[in-house]
Coordinates of C-alpha atoms in Angstrom, one line a residue:
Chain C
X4 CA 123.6 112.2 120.6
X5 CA 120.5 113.5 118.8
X6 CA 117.1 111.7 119.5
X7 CA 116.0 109.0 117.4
X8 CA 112.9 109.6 115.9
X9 CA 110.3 107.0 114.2
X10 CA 107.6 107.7 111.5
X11 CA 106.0 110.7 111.3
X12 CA 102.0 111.4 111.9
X13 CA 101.2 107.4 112.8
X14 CA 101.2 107.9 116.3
X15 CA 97.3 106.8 117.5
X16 CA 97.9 109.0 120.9
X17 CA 94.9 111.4 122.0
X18 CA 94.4 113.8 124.8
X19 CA 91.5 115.5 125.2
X20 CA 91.4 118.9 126.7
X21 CA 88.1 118.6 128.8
X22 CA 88.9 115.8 130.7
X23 CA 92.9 117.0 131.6
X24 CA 92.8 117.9 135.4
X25 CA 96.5 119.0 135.4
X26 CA 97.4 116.0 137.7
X27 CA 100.8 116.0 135.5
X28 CA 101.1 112.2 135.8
X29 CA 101.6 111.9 132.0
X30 CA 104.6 114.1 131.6
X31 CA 106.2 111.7 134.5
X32 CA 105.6 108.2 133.4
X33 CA 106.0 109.1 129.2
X34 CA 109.6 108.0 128.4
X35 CA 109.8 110.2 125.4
X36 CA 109.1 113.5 126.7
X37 CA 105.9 113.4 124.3
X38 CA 103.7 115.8 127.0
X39 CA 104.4 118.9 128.0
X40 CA 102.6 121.4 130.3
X41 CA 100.5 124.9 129.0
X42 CA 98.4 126.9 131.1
X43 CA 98.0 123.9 133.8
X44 CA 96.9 121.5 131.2
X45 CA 98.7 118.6 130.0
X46 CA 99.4 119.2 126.1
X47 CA 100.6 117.2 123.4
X48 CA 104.0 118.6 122.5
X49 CA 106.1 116.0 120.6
X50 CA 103.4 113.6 118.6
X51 CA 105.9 111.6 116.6
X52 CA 108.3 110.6 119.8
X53 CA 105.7 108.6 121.0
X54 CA 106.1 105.0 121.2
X55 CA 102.9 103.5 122.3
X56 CA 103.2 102.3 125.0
X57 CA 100.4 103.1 126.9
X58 CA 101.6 104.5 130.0
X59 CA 100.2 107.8 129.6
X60 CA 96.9 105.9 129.0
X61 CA 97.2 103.9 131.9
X62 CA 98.1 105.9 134.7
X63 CA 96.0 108.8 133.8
X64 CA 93.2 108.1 136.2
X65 CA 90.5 110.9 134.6
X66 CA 90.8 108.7 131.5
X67 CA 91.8 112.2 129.0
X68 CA 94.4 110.4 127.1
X69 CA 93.9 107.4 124.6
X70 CA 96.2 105.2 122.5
X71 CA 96.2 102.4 120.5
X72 CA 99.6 101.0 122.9
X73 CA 101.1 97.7 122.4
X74 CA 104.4 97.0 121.2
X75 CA 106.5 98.2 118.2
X76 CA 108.8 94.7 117.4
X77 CA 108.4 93.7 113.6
X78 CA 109.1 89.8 115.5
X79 CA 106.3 90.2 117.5
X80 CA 103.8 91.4 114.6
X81 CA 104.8 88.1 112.4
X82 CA 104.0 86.0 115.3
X83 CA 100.5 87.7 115.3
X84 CA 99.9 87.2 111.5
X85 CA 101.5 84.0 111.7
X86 CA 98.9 83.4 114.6
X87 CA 101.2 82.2 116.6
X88 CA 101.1 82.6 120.4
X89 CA 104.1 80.8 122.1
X90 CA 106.5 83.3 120.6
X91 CA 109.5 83.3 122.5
X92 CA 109.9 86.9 121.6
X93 CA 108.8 88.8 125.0
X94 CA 105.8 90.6 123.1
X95 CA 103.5 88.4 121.4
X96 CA 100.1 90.4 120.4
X97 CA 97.6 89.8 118.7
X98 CA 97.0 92.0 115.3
X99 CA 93.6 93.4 115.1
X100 CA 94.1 95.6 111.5
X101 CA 96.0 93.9 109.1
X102 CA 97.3 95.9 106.0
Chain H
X22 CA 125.0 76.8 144.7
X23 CA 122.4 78.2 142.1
X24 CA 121.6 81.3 144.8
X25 CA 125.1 82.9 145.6
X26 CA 123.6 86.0 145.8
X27 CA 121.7 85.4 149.0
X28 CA 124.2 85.7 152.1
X29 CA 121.8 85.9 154.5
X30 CA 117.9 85.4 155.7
X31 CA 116.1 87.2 157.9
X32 CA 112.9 86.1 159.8
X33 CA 109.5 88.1 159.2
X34 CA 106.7 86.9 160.6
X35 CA 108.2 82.9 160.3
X36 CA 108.9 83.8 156.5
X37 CA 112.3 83.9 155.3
X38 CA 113.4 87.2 153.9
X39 CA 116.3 86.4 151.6
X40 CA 119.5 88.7 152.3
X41 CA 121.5 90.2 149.4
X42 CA 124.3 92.3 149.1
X43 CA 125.4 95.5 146.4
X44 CA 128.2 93.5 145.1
X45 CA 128.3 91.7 141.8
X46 CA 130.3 88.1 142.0
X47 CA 131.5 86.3 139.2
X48 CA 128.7 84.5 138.9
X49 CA 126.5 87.2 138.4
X50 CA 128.5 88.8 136.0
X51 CA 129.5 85.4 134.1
X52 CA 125.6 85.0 134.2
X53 CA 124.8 88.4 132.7
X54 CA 127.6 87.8 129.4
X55 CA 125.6 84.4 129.1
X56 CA 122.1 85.8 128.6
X57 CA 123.6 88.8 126.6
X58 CA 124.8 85.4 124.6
X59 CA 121.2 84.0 124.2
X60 CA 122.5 81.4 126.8
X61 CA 119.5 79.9 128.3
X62 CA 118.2 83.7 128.4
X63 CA 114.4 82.7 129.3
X64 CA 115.8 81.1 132.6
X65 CA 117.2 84.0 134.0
X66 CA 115.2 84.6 137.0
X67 CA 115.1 84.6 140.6
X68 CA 111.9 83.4 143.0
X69 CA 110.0 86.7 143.2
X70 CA 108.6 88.1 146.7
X71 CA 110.6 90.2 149.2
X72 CA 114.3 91.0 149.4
X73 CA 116.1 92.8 152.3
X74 CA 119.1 94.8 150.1
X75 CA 122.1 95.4 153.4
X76 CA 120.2 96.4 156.5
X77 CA 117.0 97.9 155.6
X78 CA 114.6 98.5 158.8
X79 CA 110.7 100.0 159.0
X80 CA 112.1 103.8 157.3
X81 CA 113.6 102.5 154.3
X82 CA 112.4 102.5 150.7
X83 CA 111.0 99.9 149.0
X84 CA 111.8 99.3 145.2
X85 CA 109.7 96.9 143.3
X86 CA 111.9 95.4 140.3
X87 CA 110.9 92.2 138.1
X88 CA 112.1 88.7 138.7
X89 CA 114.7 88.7 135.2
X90 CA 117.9 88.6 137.0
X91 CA 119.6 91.0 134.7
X92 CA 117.0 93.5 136.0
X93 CA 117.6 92.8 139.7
X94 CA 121.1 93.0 139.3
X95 CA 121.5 96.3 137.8
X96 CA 119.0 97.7 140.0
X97 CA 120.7 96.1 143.7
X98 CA 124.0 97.1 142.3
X99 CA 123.1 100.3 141.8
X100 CA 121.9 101.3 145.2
X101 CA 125.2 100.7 146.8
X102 CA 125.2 101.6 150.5
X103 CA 121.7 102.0 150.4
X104 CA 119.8 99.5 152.5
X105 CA 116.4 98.9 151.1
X106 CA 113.7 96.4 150.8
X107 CA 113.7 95.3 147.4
X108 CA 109.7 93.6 145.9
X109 CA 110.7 91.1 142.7
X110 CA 107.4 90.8 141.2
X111 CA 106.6 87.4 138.9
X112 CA 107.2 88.1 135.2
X113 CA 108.1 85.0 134.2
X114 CA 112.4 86.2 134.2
X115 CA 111.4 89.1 131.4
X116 CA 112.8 92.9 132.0
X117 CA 110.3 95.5 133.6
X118 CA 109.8 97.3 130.6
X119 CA 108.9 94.1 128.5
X120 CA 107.0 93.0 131.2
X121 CA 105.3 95.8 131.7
X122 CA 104.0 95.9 127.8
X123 CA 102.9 92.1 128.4
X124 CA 101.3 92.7 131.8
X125 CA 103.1 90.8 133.8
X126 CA 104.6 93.5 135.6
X127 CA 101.3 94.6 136.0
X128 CA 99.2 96.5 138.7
X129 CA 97.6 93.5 139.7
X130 CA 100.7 91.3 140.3
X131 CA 102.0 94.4 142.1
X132 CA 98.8 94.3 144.5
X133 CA 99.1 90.9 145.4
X134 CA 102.9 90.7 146.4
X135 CA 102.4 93.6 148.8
X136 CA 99.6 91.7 149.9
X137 CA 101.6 88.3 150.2
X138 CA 105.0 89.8 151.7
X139 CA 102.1 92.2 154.0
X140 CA 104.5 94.8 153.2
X141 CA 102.1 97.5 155.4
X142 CA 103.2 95.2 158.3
X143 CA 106.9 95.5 157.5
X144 CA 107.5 99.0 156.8
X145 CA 106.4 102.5 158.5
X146 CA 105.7 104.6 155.4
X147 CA 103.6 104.1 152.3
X148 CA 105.4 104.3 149.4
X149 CA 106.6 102.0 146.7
X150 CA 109.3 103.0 144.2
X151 CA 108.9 101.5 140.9
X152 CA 110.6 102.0 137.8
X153 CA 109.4 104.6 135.2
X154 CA 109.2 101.8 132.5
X155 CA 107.1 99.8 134.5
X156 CA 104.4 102.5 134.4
X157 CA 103.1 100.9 131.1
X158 CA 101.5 97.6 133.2
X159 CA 101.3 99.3 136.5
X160 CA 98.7 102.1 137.1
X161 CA 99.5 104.0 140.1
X162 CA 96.3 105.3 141.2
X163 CA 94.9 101.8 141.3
X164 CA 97.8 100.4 143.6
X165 CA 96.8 103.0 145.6
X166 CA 93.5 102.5 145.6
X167 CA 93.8 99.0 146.9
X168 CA 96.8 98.5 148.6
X169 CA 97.1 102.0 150.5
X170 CA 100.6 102.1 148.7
X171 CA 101.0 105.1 146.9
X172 CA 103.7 104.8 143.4
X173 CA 106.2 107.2 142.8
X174 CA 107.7 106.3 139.8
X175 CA 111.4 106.2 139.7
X176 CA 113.8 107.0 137.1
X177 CA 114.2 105.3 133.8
X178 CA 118.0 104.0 134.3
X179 CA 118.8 102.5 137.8
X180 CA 122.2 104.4 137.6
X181 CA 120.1 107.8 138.2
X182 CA 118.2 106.2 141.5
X183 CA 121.3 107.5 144.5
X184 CA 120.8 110.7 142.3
X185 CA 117.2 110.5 142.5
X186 CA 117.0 109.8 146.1
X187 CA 119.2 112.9 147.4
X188 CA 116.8 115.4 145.1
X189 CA 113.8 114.2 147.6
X190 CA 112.9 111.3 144.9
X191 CA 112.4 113.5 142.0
X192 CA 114.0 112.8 138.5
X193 CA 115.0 115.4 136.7
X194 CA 113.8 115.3 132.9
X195 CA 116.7 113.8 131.6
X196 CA 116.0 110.7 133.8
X197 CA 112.7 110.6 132.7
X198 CA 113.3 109.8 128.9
X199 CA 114.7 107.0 127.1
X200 CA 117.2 106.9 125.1
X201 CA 119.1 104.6 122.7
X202 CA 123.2 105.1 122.9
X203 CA 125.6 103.1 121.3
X204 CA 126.4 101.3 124.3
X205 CA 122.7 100.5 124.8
X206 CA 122.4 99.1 120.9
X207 CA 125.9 97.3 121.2
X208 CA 124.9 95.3 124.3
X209 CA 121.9 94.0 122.4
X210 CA 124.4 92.8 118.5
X211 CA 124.9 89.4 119.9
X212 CA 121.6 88.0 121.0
X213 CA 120.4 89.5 117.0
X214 CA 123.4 87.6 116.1
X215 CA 122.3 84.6 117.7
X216 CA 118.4 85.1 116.9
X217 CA 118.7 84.2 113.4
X218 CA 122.0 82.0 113.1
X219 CA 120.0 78.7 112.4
X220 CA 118.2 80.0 110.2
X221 CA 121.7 81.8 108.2
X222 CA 122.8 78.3 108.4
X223 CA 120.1 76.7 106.6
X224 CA 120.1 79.0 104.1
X225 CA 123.5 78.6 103.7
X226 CA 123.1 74.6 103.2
X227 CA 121.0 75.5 101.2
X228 CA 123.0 77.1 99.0
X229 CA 125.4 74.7 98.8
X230 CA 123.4 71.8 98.0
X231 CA 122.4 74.1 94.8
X232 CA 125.6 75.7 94.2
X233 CA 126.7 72.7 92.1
X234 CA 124.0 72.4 89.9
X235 CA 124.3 73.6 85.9
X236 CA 123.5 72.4 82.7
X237 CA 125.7 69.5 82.6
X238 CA 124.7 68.0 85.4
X239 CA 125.8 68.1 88.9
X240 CA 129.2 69.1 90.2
X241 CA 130.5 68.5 93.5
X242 CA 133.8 70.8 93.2
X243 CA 131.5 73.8 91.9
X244 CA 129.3 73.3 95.0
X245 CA 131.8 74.1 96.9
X246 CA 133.0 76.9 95.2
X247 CA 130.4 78.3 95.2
X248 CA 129.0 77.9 98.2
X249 CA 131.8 79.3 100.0
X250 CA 131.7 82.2 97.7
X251 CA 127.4 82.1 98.8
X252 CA 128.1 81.6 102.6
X253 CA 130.6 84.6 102.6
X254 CA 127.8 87.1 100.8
X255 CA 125.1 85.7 102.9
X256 CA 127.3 86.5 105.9
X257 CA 128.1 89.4 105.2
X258 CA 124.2 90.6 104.2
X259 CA 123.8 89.0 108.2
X260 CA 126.5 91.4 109.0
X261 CA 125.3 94.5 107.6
X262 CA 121.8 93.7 108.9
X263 CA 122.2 92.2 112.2
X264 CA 125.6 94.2 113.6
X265 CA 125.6 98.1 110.9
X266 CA 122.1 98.2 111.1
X267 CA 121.4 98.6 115.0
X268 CA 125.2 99.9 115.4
X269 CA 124.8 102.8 112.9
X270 CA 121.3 103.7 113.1
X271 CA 121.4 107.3 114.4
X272 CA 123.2 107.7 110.9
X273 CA 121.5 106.0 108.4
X274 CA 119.2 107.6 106.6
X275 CA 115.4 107.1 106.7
X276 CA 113.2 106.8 109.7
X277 CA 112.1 103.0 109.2
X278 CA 114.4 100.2 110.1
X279 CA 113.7 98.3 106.9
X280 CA 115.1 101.5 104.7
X281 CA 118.0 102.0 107.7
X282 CA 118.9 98.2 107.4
X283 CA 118.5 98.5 103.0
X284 CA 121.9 101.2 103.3
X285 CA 123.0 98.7 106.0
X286 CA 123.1 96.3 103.2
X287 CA 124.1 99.0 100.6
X288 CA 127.6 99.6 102.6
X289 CA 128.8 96.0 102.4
X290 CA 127.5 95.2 98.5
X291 CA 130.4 97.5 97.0
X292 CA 133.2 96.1 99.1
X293 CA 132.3 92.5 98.5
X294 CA 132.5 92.7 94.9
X295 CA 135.9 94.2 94.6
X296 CA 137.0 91.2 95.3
X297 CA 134.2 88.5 93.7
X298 CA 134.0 90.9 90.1
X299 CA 136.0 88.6 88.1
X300 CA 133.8 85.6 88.9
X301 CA 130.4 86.5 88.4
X302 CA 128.5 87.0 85.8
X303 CA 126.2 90.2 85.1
X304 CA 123.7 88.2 86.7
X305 CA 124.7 86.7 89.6
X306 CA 125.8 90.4 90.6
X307 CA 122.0 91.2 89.6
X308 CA 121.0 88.7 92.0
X309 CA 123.3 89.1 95.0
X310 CA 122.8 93.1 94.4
X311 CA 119.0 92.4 95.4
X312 CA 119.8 89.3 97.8
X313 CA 122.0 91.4 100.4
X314 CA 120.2 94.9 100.9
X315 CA 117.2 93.4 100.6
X316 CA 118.2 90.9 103.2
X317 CA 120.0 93.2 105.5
X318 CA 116.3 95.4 105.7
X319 CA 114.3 92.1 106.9
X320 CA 116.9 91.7 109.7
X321 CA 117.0 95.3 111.2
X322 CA 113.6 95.7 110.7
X323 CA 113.7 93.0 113.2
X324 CA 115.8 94.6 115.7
X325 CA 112.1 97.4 115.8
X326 CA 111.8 95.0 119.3
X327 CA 114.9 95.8 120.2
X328 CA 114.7 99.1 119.9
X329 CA 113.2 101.9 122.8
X330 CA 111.4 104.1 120.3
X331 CA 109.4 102.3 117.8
X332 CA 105.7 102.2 118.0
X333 CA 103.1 99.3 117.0
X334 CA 101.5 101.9 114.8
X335 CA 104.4 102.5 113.0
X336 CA 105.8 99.0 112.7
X337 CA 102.7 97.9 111.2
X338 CA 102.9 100.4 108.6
X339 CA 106.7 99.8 107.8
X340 CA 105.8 95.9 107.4
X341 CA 102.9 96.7 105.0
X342 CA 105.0 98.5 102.6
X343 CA 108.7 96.9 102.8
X344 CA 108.0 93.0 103.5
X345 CA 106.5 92.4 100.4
X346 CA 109.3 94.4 98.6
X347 CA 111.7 91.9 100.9
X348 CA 110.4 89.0 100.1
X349 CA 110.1 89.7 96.3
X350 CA 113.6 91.0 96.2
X351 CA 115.1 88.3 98.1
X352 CA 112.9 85.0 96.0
X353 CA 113.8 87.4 92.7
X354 CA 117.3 87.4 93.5
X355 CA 117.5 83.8 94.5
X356 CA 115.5 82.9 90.9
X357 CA 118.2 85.2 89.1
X358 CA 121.0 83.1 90.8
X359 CA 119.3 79.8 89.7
X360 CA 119.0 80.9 86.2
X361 CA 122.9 81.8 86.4
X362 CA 123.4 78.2 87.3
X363 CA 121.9 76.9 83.9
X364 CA 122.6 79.7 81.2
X365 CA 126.5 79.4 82.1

């Protein structure tokens, strides 16, 4: 089974160097394998398999990693324009940019 | 009646500690088809707080799992022969991972049901188990920070966990990453199915209220006609979209579920007019030729939430440049199939 792979170079993740203690939290919690680790440093090996979710972000306590994270559901993204909020869809957010 | 998985309570500290057991009853299992169904789906959940899985005693592990039923079910049945305390946290009867992207399975939450159960009264160590997937609402460091509990994040699928345990609770890469089998998209066709049925069948009323109009007036006999011949298309652009898109995605081409869900649509266009070519006109094929791909994108666009690799990012940018396209296809072919009505 290969691994399915969403659109290339969209991915808002960042990890900056500097602030990357090596803890190696992100490579544990990312479901996508997106982190890998060089030289005791957290690096980002596989941009396009990440998903946003944020739990990188989250759990990485010396706050080296950003991303844009919410939740990748077409559903949840008509709600938001719609302005909906009582979506029964389990991921109602709100949409900040629209196109 | 309602709670036939508890068989037992213990007492801690005068609270009740519900007792359950590894084994899946009928019920349980009748319950799981039902949700998988739609079947009052968003009241599939069980009162959160503490849960004593067998015999657990001051050594065993605690796993923190969410309060969907579904969820607590895979993850109790999993651990067979383990005794362990199990923590149901409050997210409103939705999956960890859902949860977890919403919040409600959320750090917070987490701190205040090891508060309320007083957890650090009830067991010897001071470690919580939680679910890779719930890393997205839960932050570690912070749990630690304020209930003493330190997180070790557990593998992705519950089936890994007895694995997971005997290699001194560390998961192996492979348990770390998500995937999306067949099986995993299969179990998810009917609730797509169900998702947009009322709104197949109103289009398909629809249809048939129209299908007997022309330009000498309004038939009764052609309105049935053709809105069989409507319903069956409309179906089958339901088909291609809701069932071939998530089934054969791995293998249809593109990377965004709208142009995935358009070759959805392509693969049941040719085999529908085999046997409707005598019938139509140039135009009604013109219309139903935009109608059903076009159609069949929108709806596995839509199974993007669904899916356990699609990012916000991404979605947005798919949306931006194929729902206009789907809208104007879809009205086009719908004006083309109106005209048809008139000029025959």
């Amino acid at each position: 089974m290969r691994n399915l792979k969403y659109l290339k170079n969209i991915a808002t993740l960042k990890l900056d160097p500097g602030k990357c203690t090596g803890c190696t939290i992100c490579t544990l919690v990312c479901p996508h394998a997106v982190f890998e680790m060089k030289n005791k440093k957290a690096v980002i090996k596989d941009l396009d398999a990440c998903m946003e979710c944020g739990a990188c972000t989250l759990n990485c306590q010396y706050e080296a990693i950003s991303v844009d994270s919410g939740v990748g559901c077409a559903a949840a993204v008509i709600s938001g324009m719609l302005g909906r909020t009582d979506a029964k869809c389990c991921c109602v957010q709100e949409i900040k940019k629209r196109c | 009646m309602k709670n036939k998985y508890i068989i037992n309570t213990i007492k801690f500290k005068g609270k009740d500690v519900p007792v359950i057991s590894w084994q899946l009853n009928f019920s349980d299992i009748f319950g799981a088809v039902k949700v998988r169904l739609g079947i009052k789906r968003d009241h599939y959940r069980i009162n959160p707080g503490l849960y004593a899985l067998g015999t657990p005693d001051k050594a065993s592990h605690v796993f923190v799992s969410a309060n969907y039923k579904l969820s607590f079910d895979s993850l109790r049945s999993k651990l067979k022969g383990i005794n362990a305390w199990i923590l149901v946290l409050d997210t409103k009867g939705v999956n960890v991972w859902c949860a977890a992207g919403k919040g409600t399975f959320g750090t917070d939450e987490l701190n205040l049901r090891i508060k309320e159960s007083d957890l650090a009264g009830l067991v010897a160590h001071r470690r919580l188990i939680v679910p890779q997937l719930g890393a997205t609402g839960v932050a570690g460091h912070l749990v630690k920070k304020h209930s003493g509990f330190s997180v070790t994040f557990g593998p992705v699928r519950s089936s890994d966990i007895p694995d997971f345990l005997k290699n001194g609770l560390k998961a192996t890469p492979i348990m770390r990453r998500v995937q999306f089998p067949l099986q995993d998209r299969v179990v998810l066709v009917p609730m797509e199915l169900v998702t947009g049925f009322k709104y197949l069948l109103l289009i398909i009323i629809f249809f048939f209220m129209l299908g007997g109009l022309s330009s000498t007036g309004y038939s009764f006999t052609t309105a049935i006609q053709r809105g069989i011949l409507s319903s069956i298309l409309l179906l089958s652009a339901y088909f291609s979209g809701a069932v071939l898109g998530p089934i054969l995605l791995p293998w249809l081409p593109g990377r965004s579920f709208s142009i995935k869900g358009l070759f959805a649509g392509f693969i049941v266009v040719p085999v529908l007019f085999l046997g409707f070519l005598r019938s139509f006109s140039l135009l009604e094929i013109i219309s139903w030729s935009l109608i059903i791909p076009l159609l069949s994108s929108f709806l596995t666009m839509n199974f993007t939430g669904a899916s356990t690799y699609t990012s916000l990012s991404g979605v947005k940018k798919e949306m931006c440049l194929y729902v206009p396209i789907q809208i104007i296809g879809v009205i086009g072919g719908f004006v083309l199939w109106m005209i048809d009505r008139f000029i025959r």
